[in-house]
């Protein structure tokens, strides 16, 4: 039976003319007398204004910040989460002020020279932050992650491309019982489908870091971890199978092999492609000044213009890249699997996959996402990593239904529907440990 959630009271302070379509909330279990605390957890890529290009979103009717700015806090406050993970956050000062006035605390981090970043907010009267960590994927020593500091192995980045992407983790203790709490992680993983290996590396580093944090303090032994963000991987791809501890298929192995390349950002001796040019700018978003934009932002802008889609030469080498050689010391498939640290079948639980199987009679794959032009896909997730010392699994008590395909036509963002090209996800969770 569907229902609607009570919005946050401060939503009344937002401009009434900028509205969203309020989605239904689906309880998955009947009311319980359990005294175990529950948690409403949201994740949402809010679409950084700096990345918007009108020619990439020709049918969208709310691209300017004056048209969509108020839709961003309205989306969050409409569903009133206890904790929310946000990606592609720019215009931080204004968003921070809105959330602070609604009673949220926050932490924010971004990659070097990035103009947008990741943000985690939580209700100030409910939680205390007891730990925080930012992961700069470009700089992580995978030998240290895999083998510990034994002093025998040199630093090993094992990365194919400098991307500027990060992960952000907080440990939050409940104010009503500081022995209970949650580890919450968010990420905005590199987007380019040509670089499947790099995406798998980044997502694996996040999972490994969260698992090590869970094991670092006895207090965390009964704290579940929730990894919620834009993982930029679809359910059919290798990274998703690694995250959920499924067997890699021959197609997965091929995609990882094909993307074992070294990009010009890692090897400056590689000649640049002469046909890749900067775009001319747009009226919807200011152009960054020289030195304010890194390689990932430039590539995002090329993607938006349509000049940097999947492109291979005859030997399947990705543009501005060369094939990796042994001396590049990239991770093997076995090392990637070790990085995630899961036994087969005991990986992360995808909260929406579980919830939507209950509500849609056995859907096998994730069936939610955003719509941009003719592209619809799922790259945002709320993953559950049950507490190491828990005697039972985290329960999913309710789910925020996705928008319908009709609502998302011809594309997001869309006035009266959603202020981003991604839809927000939210679950209500209960940890019985």
Tab-separated table of C-alpha atoms in Angstrom:
chain	number	residue	atom	x	y	z
A	1	UNK	CA	0.000	0.000	0.000
A	2	UNK	CA	1.549	3.301	-1.117
A	3	UNK	CA	1.454	6.504	0.882
A	4	UNK	CA	3.184	9.878	1.021
A	5	UNK	CA	5.754	11.051	3.535
A	6	UNK	CA	5.410	14.096	5.752
A	7	UNK	CA	7.768	16.788	4.403
A	8	UNK	CA	10.208	18.743	6.519
A	9	UNK	CA	8.486	21.823	8.061
A	10	UNK	CA	11.077	24.224	6.602
A	11	UNK	CA	9.932	23.377	3.081
A	12	UNK	CA	7.456	26.225	3.488
A	13	UNK	CA	10.332	28.710	3.164
A	14	UNK	CA	11.103	27.647	-0.436
A	15	UNK	CA	9.664	29.442	-3.496
A	16	UNK	CA	6.219	27.913	-4.114
A	17	UNK	CA	6.452	28.330	-7.895
A	18	UNK	CA	9.328	25.818	-8.188
A	19	UNK	CA	7.768	22.438	-7.492
A	20	UNK	CA	8.580	18.756	-8.004
A	21	UNK	CA	6.374	15.732	-8.510
A	22	UNK	CA	6.057	14.079	-5.112
A	23	UNK	CA	6.643	10.354	-5.398
A	24	UNK	CA	4.907	7.626	-3.448
A	25	UNK	CA	6.426	5.931	-0.420
A	26	UNK	CA	5.930	2.171	-0.209
A	27	UNK	CA	6.070	0.488	3.224
A	28	UNK	CA	7.507	-3.005	2.861
A	29	UNK	CA	6.667	-4.282	6.323
A	30	UNK	CA	3.728	-3.718	8.675
A	31	UNK	CA	4.251	-1.449	11.689
A	32	UNK	CA	6.380	-3.107	14.331
A	33	UNK	CA	6.662	-2.819	18.096
A	34	UNK	CA	10.448	-3.164	17.817
A	35	UNK	CA	12.428	-0.538	19.721
A	36	UNK	CA	15.353	-0.812	17.283
A	37	UNK	CA	16.020	2.591	15.695
A	38	UNK	CA	15.160	3.180	12.049
A	39	UNK	CA	16.919	5.365	9.503
A	40	UNK	CA	15.716	7.112	6.353
A	41	UNK	CA	18.724	7.327	4.019
A	42	UNK	CA	18.737	9.230	0.722
A	43	UNK	CA	21.228	9.530	-2.118
A	44	UNK	CA	21.023	11.970	-5.034
A	45	UNK	CA	23.295	13.334	-7.735
A	46	UNK	CA	22.043	16.931	-7.870
A	47	UNK	CA	23.676	17.791	-11.264
A	48	UNK	CA	26.401	20.411	-10.910
A	49	UNK	CA	25.463	23.601	-12.702
A	50	UNK	CA	28.989	23.878	-14.114
A	51	UNK	CA	28.494	20.669	-16.155
A	52	UNK	CA	25.231	21.680	-17.856
A	53	UNK	CA	25.364	22.278	-21.605
A	54	UNK	CA	22.043	23.139	-23.353
A	55	UNK	CA	22.941	21.409	-26.620
A	56	UNK	CA	23.342	18.142	-24.711
A	57	UNK	CA	19.956	18.619	-23.036
A	58	UNK	CA	17.951	20.253	-25.855
A	59	UNK	CA	14.478	19.242	-24.636
A	60	UNK	CA	14.906	20.190	-20.990
A	61	UNK	CA	13.031	23.153	-19.600
A	62	UNK	CA	14.815	23.985	-16.343
A	63	UNK	CA	18.549	24.194	-16.942
A	64	UNK	CA	19.297	27.644	-15.548
A	65	UNK	CA	19.982	27.908	-11.841
A	66	UNK	CA	17.115	30.395	-11.541
A	67	UNK	CA	14.809	27.660	-12.853
A	68	UNK	CA	16.116	24.687	-10.869
A	69	UNK	CA	17.963	26.111	-7.841
A	70	UNK	CA	15.049	25.828	-5.419
A	71	UNK	CA	14.185	22.341	-6.700
A	72	UNK	CA	17.358	20.929	-5.118
A	73	UNK	CA	16.593	21.612	-1.425
A	74	UNK	CA	12.890	21.009	-2.150
A	75	UNK	CA	13.639	17.443	-3.310
A	76	UNK	CA	15.513	16.653	-0.107
A	77	UNK	CA	13.120	18.376	2.290
A	78	UNK	CA	10.052	16.845	0.628
A	79	UNK	CA	11.182	13.384	1.749
A	80	UNK	CA	12.801	14.525	5.016
A	81	UNK	CA	15.691	12.000	5.256
A	82	UNK	CA	17.653	11.472	8.448
A	83	UNK	CA	20.857	11.287	6.383
A	84	UNK	CA	21.405	12.246	2.734
A	85	UNK	CA	24.379	11.663	0.429
A	86	UNK	CA	24.666	14.201	-2.383
A	87	UNK	CA	26.979	14.229	-5.396
A	88	UNK	CA	27.940	16.918	-7.926
A	89	UNK	CA	27.344	19.603	-5.324
A	90	UNK	CA	28.351	23.097	-6.397
A	91	UNK	CA	26.908	26.428	-5.203
A	92	UNK	CA	27.752	25.010	-1.779
A	93	UNK	CA	27.133	28.171	0.216
A	94	UNK	CA	23.448	28.413	-0.733
A	95	UNK	CA	22.689	24.713	-0.309
A	96	UNK	CA	24.521	24.606	3.009
A	97	UNK	CA	22.481	27.538	4.317
A	98	UNK	CA	19.188	25.862	3.344
A	99	UNK	CA	20.104	22.592	5.032
A	100	UNK	CA	21.520	24.277	8.126
A	101	UNK	CA	18.288	26.218	8.631
A	102	UNK	CA	16.426	22.896	8.364
A	103	UNK	CA	18.526	21.423	11.190
A	104	UNK	CA	21.123	19.456	9.248
A	105	UNK	CA	24.864	19.266	9.830
A	106	UNK	CA	27.120	18.429	6.904
A	107	UNK	CA	30.538	17.532	5.600
A	108	UNK	CA	31.791	18.257	2.073
A	109	UNK	CA	34.828	17.271	0.023
A	110	UNK	CA	35.944	17.581	-3.581
A	111	UNK	CA	38.841	16.393	-5.692
A	112	UNK	CA	41.786	18.639	-6.567
A	113	UNK	CA	40.703	21.505	-8.833
A	114	UNK	CA	37.190	20.081	-9.045
A	115	UNK	CA	34.346	22.575	-9.176
A	116	UNK	CA	31.849	20.226	-7.531
A	117	UNK	CA	32.052	17.554	-4.856
A	118	UNK	CA	30.316	15.142	-2.485
A	119	UNK	CA	28.288	16.149	0.557
A	120	UNK	CA	26.766	14.151	3.412
A	121	UNK	CA	24.121	15.804	5.600
A	122	UNK	CA	22.517	14.463	8.786
A	123	UNK	CA	19.991	15.702	11.322
A	124	UNK	CA	21.947	17.572	13.976
A	125	UNK	CA	19.611	16.598	16.815
A	126	UNK	CA	19.924	12.888	16.020
A	127	UNK	CA	23.614	12.200	15.290
A	128	UNK	CA	27.148	13.113	16.300
A	129	UNK	CA	29.973	12.732	13.803
A	130	UNK	CA	32.738	10.622	15.370
A	131	UNK	CA	34.953	9.952	12.336
A	132	UNK	CA	35.420	11.216	8.800
A	133	UNK	CA	37.629	10.271	5.856
A	134	UNK	CA	38.022	11.526	2.302
A	135	UNK	CA	39.462	9.121	-0.290
A	136	UNK	CA	41.346	10.712	-3.167
A	137	UNK	CA	41.229	7.800	-5.594
A	138	UNK	CA	44.033	9.146	-7.784
A	139	UNK	CA	46.535	8.892	-4.925
A	140	UNK	CA	45.617	5.635	-3.143
A	141	UNK	CA	48.434	3.126	-2.679
A	142	UNK	CA	46.728	-0.167	-3.495
A	143	UNK	CA	49.589	-2.199	-2.035
A	144	UNK	CA	48.942	-0.525	1.315
A	145	UNK	CA	45.225	-1.276	0.962
A	146	UNK	CA	45.719	-4.901	-0.080
A	147	UNK	CA	48.691	-5.963	1.997
A	148	UNK	CA	49.070	-3.448	4.825
A	149	UNK	CA	52.177	-1.519	5.793
A	150	UNK	CA	54.719	-4.345	5.837
A	151	UNK	CA	57.544	-2.167	4.488
A	152	UNK	CA	58.280	-4.677	1.734
A	153	UNK	CA	56.276	-3.253	-1.152
A	154	UNK	CA	56.781	0.023	-3.019
A	155	UNK	CA	53.951	2.510	-3.453
A	156	UNK	CA	51.646	1.313	-6.193
A	157	UNK	CA	48.839	3.467	-7.583
A	158	UNK	CA	47.804	0.988	-10.339
A	159	UNK	CA	45.563	3.613	-11.945
A	160	UNK	CA	44.891	4.128	-15.640
A	161	UNK	CA	43.775	7.758	-15.519
A	162	UNK	CA	43.843	10.823	-13.274
A	163	UNK	CA	40.164	11.635	-12.727
A	164	UNK	CA	39.853	13.788	-9.598
A	165	UNK	CA	37.079	11.579	-8.213
A	166	UNK	CA	36.668	10.970	-4.492
A	167	UNK	CA	34.872	8.959	-1.859
A	168	UNK	CA	33.631	10.480	1.411
A	169	UNK	CA	32.951	8.504	4.603
A	170	UNK	CA	31.528	9.487	7.992
A	171	UNK	CA	30.801	7.519	11.149
A	172	UNK	CA	27.714	8.855	12.917
A	173	UNK	CA	26.757	7.912	16.482
A	174	UNK	CA	23.137	8.184	17.558
A	175	UNK	CA	22.604	10.835	20.226
A	176	UNK	CA	19.987	8.719	21.979
A	177	UNK	CA	22.455	5.823	22.343
A	178	UNK	CA	26.075	6.453	21.385
A	179	UNK	CA	26.805	2.736	21.269
A	180	UNK	CA	24.672	2.618	18.117
A	181	UNK	CA	25.368	4.296	14.832
A	182	UNK	CA	26.139	4.011	11.149
A	183	UNK	CA	29.052	4.244	8.776
A	184	UNK	CA	27.889	6.170	5.723
A	185	UNK	CA	29.923	6.455	2.537
A	186	UNK	CA	29.245	8.282	-0.687
A	187	UNK	CA	31.111	8.430	-3.967
A	188	UNK	CA	31.059	9.952	-7.392
A	189	UNK	CA	32.991	7.375	-9.357
A	190	UNK	CA	34.542	8.168	-12.749
A	191	UNK	CA	31.872	8.153	-15.451
A	192	UNK	CA	33.535	7.099	-18.717
A	193	UNK	CA	32.409	3.594	-19.819
A	194	UNK	CA	35.683	3.151	-21.753
A	195	UNK	CA	37.527	3.030	-18.407
A	196	UNK	CA	35.834	0.038	-16.784
A	197	UNK	CA	39.055	-1.003	-15.029
A	198	UNK	CA	39.429	2.438	-13.435
A	199	UNK	CA	35.810	2.421	-12.253
A	200	UNK	CA	36.304	-1.042	-10.743
A	201	UNK	CA	39.480	0.136	-9.022
A	202	UNK	CA	37.800	3.215	-7.524
A	203	UNK	CA	34.704	1.388	-6.308
A	204	UNK	CA	36.888	-1.360	-4.833
A	205	UNK	CA	38.981	1.160	-2.929
A	206	UNK	CA	35.811	2.640	-1.413
A	207	UNK	CA	34.495	-0.765	-0.311
A	208	UNK	CA	37.869	-1.783	1.110
A	209	UNK	CA	38.212	1.479	3.053
A	210	UNK	CA	34.730	1.108	4.551
A	211	UNK	CA	35.415	-2.488	5.568
A	212	UNK	CA	38.688	-1.487	7.230
A	213	UNK	CA	36.939	1.322	9.104
A	214	UNK	CA	34.304	-1.140	10.340
A	215	UNK	CA	37.122	-3.339	11.695
A	216	UNK	CA	39.134	-0.483	13.205
A	217	UNK	CA	37.076	0.125	16.339
A	218	UNK	CA	35.164	-2.317	18.537
A	219	UNK	CA	32.305	0.161	18.692
A	220	UNK	CA	31.736	-0.225	14.953
A	221	UNK	CA	31.351	-4.005	15.124
A	222	UNK	CA	27.571	-3.634	15.379
A	223	UNK	CA	27.293	-0.610	13.094
A	224	UNK	CA	26.072	-1.297	9.562
A	225	UNK	CA	27.679	0.536	6.680
A	226	UNK	CA	25.681	2.140	3.898
A	227	UNK	CA	27.395	3.037	0.635
A	228	UNK	CA	25.137	5.424	-1.242
A	229	UNK	CA	26.072	7.407	-4.294
A	230	UNK	CA	26.750	7.628	-8.002
A	231	UNK	CA	28.831	4.527	-8.719
A	232	UNK	CA	28.625	5.067	-12.491
A	233	UNK	CA	28.161	1.352	-13.120
A	234	UNK	CA	25.110	-0.424	-14.480
A	235	UNK	CA	23.876	-3.812	-13.248
A	236	UNK	CA	25.242	-5.518	-16.356
A	237	UNK	CA	28.799	-4.242	-15.832
A	238	UNK	CA	31.848	-5.679	-14.127
A	239	UNK	CA	31.955	-3.162	-11.272
A	240	UNK	CA	28.422	-4.040	-10.204
A	241	UNK	CA	29.251	-7.742	-10.177
A	242	UNK	CA	32.335	-7.037	-8.075
A	243	UNK	CA	30.327	-4.873	-5.661
A	244	UNK	CA	27.702	-7.574	-5.200
A	245	UNK	CA	30.167	-10.528	-5.266
A	246	UNK	CA	28.775	-12.148	-8.376
A	247	UNK	CA	30.889	-14.198	-10.755
A	248	UNK	CA	32.530	-12.170	-13.505
A	249	UNK	CA	31.346	-13.211	-16.950
A	250	UNK	CA	33.535	-13.455	-20.076
A	251	UNK	CA	32.020	-10.116	-21.155
A	252	UNK	CA	33.097	-8.566	-17.842
A	253	UNK	CA	36.607	-9.956	-18.232
A	254	UNK	CA	36.803	-8.520	-21.747
A	255	UNK	CA	35.659	-5.063	-20.653
A	256	UNK	CA	38.271	-5.035	-17.885
A	257	UNK	CA	40.943	-6.222	-20.317
A	258	UNK	CA	40.005	-3.702	-23.031
A	259	UNK	CA	40.196	-0.862	-20.519
A	260	UNK	CA	43.644	-1.776	-19.195
A	261	UNK	CA	45.171	1.313	-20.757
A	262	UNK	CA	47.310	4.224	-19.622
A	263	UNK	CA	45.815	7.643	-20.319
A	264	UNK	CA	47.799	10.755	-21.176
A	265	UNK	CA	47.046	12.080	-17.670
A	266	UNK	CA	49.230	9.237	-16.304
A	267	UNK	CA	51.795	9.250	-19.107
A	268	UNK	CA	52.389	12.743	-20.543
A	269	UNK	CA	54.566	11.281	-23.312
A	270	UNK	CA	51.400	10.130	-25.094
A	271	UNK	CA	50.582	12.594	-27.927
A	272	UNK	CA	47.250	14.401	-27.510
A	273	UNK	CA	44.465	13.807	-30.023
A	274	UNK	CA	44.395	16.751	-32.453
A	275	UNK	CA	40.631	16.520	-33.047
A	276	UNK	CA	39.574	17.057	-29.414
A	277	UNK	CA	38.893	20.756	-28.863
A	278	UNK	CA	37.404	22.750	-26.036
A	279	UNK	CA	33.816	23.855	-26.492
A	280	UNK	CA	32.644	27.421	-26.904
A	281	UNK	CA	30.801	27.784	-23.596
A	282	UNK	CA	27.118	28.253	-22.874
A	283	UNK	CA	24.602	30.621	-21.419
A	284	UNK	CA	23.374	28.130	-18.821
A	285	UNK	CA	26.630	27.798	-16.901
A	286	UNK	CA	29.694	30.016	-16.527
A	287	UNK	CA	32.889	28.823	-18.153
A	288	UNK	CA	35.690	27.918	-15.738
A	289	UNK	CA	38.772	30.052	-15.817
A	290	UNK	CA	42.097	28.631	-16.932
A	291	UNK	CA	43.527	26.471	-14.169
A	292	UNK	CA	40.161	25.952	-12.448
A	293	UNK	CA	39.257	22.824	-14.386
A	294	UNK	CA	40.953	19.450	-14.379
A	295	UNK	CA	41.050	16.697	-16.973
A	296	UNK	CA	37.871	14.997	-15.802
A	297	UNK	CA	35.874	18.231	-16.059
A	298	UNK	CA	37.208	18.876	-19.554
A	299	UNK	CA	36.306	15.342	-20.591
A	300	UNK	CA	32.839	15.746	-19.118
A	301	UNK	CA	32.371	18.856	-21.216
A	302	UNK	CA	33.547	17.017	-24.341
A	303	UNK	CA	31.105	14.222	-23.538
A	304	UNK	CA	28.301	16.763	-23.215
A	305	UNK	CA	29.172	18.141	-26.639
A	306	UNK	CA	29.135	14.640	-28.117
A	307	UNK	CA	32.799	14.590	-29.166
A	308	UNK	CA	34.034	12.043	-26.684
A	309	UNK	CA	31.831	8.999	-26.887
A	310	UNK	CA	33.265	5.493	-27.045
A	311	UNK	CA	36.152	5.761	-29.487
A	312	UNK	CA	38.674	3.067	-30.321
A	313	UNK	CA	41.455	2.793	-32.825
A	314	UNK	CA	42.017	-0.378	-34.834
A	315	UNK	CA	43.872	-2.033	-31.969
A	316	UNK	CA	41.101	-1.137	-29.492
A	317	UNK	CA	43.201	1.492	-27.742
A	318	UNK	CA	41.141	4.241	-26.093
A	319	UNK	CA	41.765	7.759	-27.344
A	320	UNK	CA	44.781	9.591	-25.862
A	321	UNK	CA	45.853	6.326	-24.243
A	322	UNK	CA	48.204	3.418	-24.826
A	323	UNK	CA	47.885	-0.225	-23.908
A	324	UNK	CA	49.184	-1.019	-20.438
A	325	UNK	CA	52.381	-3.022	-20.125
A	326	UNK	CA	53.727	-5.126	-17.247
A	327	UNK	CA	55.756	-2.230	-15.852
A	328	UNK	CA	52.556	-0.217	-15.327
A	329	UNK	CA	51.716	-2.777	-12.614
A	330	UNK	CA	47.923	-2.606	-12.867
A	331	UNK	CA	45.770	-4.825	-10.687
A	332	UNK	CA	44.993	-8.310	-11.926
A	333	UNK	CA	41.410	-9.574	-11.852
A	334	UNK	CA	42.309	-11.641	-8.783
A	335	UNK	CA	43.673	-8.530	-7.043
A	336	UNK	CA	40.555	-6.560	-7.945
A	337	UNK	CA	38.434	-9.277	-6.348
A	338	UNK	CA	40.678	-9.218	-3.271
A	339	UNK	CA	40.302	-5.422	-3.138
A	340	UNK	CA	36.542	-5.824	-2.700
A	341	UNK	CA	37.192	-8.511	-0.106
A	342	UNK	CA	34.058	-10.564	-0.589
A	343	UNK	CA	33.435	-14.247	-0.793
A	344	UNK	CA	31.194	-15.208	-3.693
A	345	UNK	CA	27.586	-14.408	-2.906
A	346	UNK	CA	28.446	-12.329	0.173
A	347	UNK	CA	28.926	-8.890	-1.328
A	348	UNK	CA	27.074	-5.647	-0.828
A	349	UNK	CA	23.290	-5.828	-0.829
A	350	UNK	CA	21.615	-3.473	-3.275
A	351	UNK	CA	18.778	-1.966	-1.259
A	352	UNK	CA	16.653	-0.906	-4.215
A	353	UNK	CA	17.109	-4.238	-5.985
A	354	UNK	CA	15.755	-5.994	-2.897
A	355	UNK	CA	12.962	-3.487	-2.329
A	356	UNK	CA	11.758	-3.417	-5.918
A	357	UNK	CA	11.669	-7.213	-6.102
A	358	UNK	CA	9.117	-7.027	-3.301
A	359	UNK	CA	7.077	-4.279	-4.959
A	360	UNK	CA	7.305	-5.410	-8.597
A	361	UNK	CA	6.944	-9.191	-8.375
A	362	UNK	CA	10.470	-10.346	-8.805
A	363	UNK	CA	12.282	-7.852	-11.029
A	364	UNK	CA	15.738	-9.295	-11.555
A	365	UNK	CA	17.740	-6.112	-12.105
A	366	UNK	CA	17.774	-2.552	-10.894
A	367	UNK	CA	14.994	-0.725	-12.746
A	368	UNK	CA	15.446	2.862	-11.688
A	369	UNK	CA	17.622	5.719	-12.844
A	370	UNK	CA	17.587	9.048	-14.614
A	371	UNK	CA	16.822	10.021	-18.173
A	372	UNK	CA	18.978	12.233	-20.385
A	373	UNK	CA	17.828	12.518	-24.009
A	374	UNK	CA	17.529	8.906	-25.223
A	375	UNK	CA	19.610	7.432	-22.420
A	376	UNK	CA	18.063	5.819	-19.357
A	377	UNK	CA	20.088	3.760	-16.969
A	378	UNK	CA	20.858	2.924	-13.377
A	379	UNK	CA	24.126	4.139	-11.891
A	380	UNK	CA	23.006	5.304	-8.435
A	381	UNK	CA	22.628	2.857	-5.556
A	382	UNK	CA	22.136	2.427	-1.841
A	383	UNK	CA	24.292	-0.557	-0.907
A	384	UNK	CA	24.122	-2.264	2.485
A	385	UNK	CA	27.126	-3.790	4.255
A	386	UNK	CA	25.795	-5.496	7.346
A	387	UNK	CA	27.649	-5.016	10.612
A	388	UNK	CA	30.421	-7.582	11.224
A	389	UNK	CA	29.015	-8.467	14.630
A	390	UNK	CA	25.333	-8.331	13.710
A	391	UNK	CA	23.189	-11.355	14.501
A	392	UNK	CA	20.701	-10.508	11.735
A	393	UNK	CA	20.599	-8.542	8.502
A	394	UNK	CA	19.571	-4.915	8.141
A	395	UNK	CA	15.866	-4.793	7.298
A	396	UNK	CA	14.414	-2.614	4.553
A	397	UNK	CA	11.179	-1.145	5.868
A	398	UNK	CA	10.210	1.217	3.050
A	399	UNK	CA	11.234	2.527	-0.360
A	400	UNK	CA	10.693	5.734	-2.319
A	401	UNK	CA	9.229	4.751	-5.683
A	402	UNK	CA	11.125	5.884	-8.790
A	403	UNK	CA	9.586	8.302	-11.246
A	404	UNK	CA	7.714	6.677	-14.107
A	405	UNK	CA	9.256	6.683	-17.578
A	406	UNK	CA	6.423	8.953	-18.705
A	407	UNK	CA	7.293	11.510	-16.031
A	408	UNK	CA	10.905	11.539	-17.204
A	409	UNK	CA	10.106	12.113	-20.898
A	410	UNK	CA	11.707	13.673	-22.874
A	411	UNK	CA	14.459	14.025	-20.300
A	412	UNK	CA	15.537	15.269	-16.880
A	413	UNK	CA	15.843	17.805	-15.349
A	414	UNK	CA	12.219	18.747	-15.938
A	415	UNK	CA	10.131	21.534	-14.434
A	416	UNK	CA	7.483	20.241	-12.062
A	417	UNK	CA	9.179	16.819	-11.883
A	418	UNK	CA	12.852	16.848	-10.824
A	419	UNK	CA	15.687	19.379	-10.748
A	420	UNK	CA	18.468	16.949	-11.741
A	421	UNK	CA	19.199	14.437	-14.482
A	422	UNK	CA	19.298	11.782	-11.741
A	423	UNK	CA	16.416	10.796	-9.478
A	424	UNK	CA	16.818	10.626	-5.728
A	425	UNK	CA	16.682	7.275	-3.944
A	426	UNK	CA	15.608	6.730	-0.346
A	427	UNK	CA	15.135	3.712	1.897
A	428	UNK	CA	14.022	3.263	5.487
A	429	UNK	CA	16.333	0.813	7.225
A	430	UNK	CA	16.422	-0.930	10.592
A	431	UNK	CA	19.490	-2.548	12.099
A	432	UNK	CA	18.648	-5.192	14.660
A	433	UNK	CA	22.264	-5.764	15.721
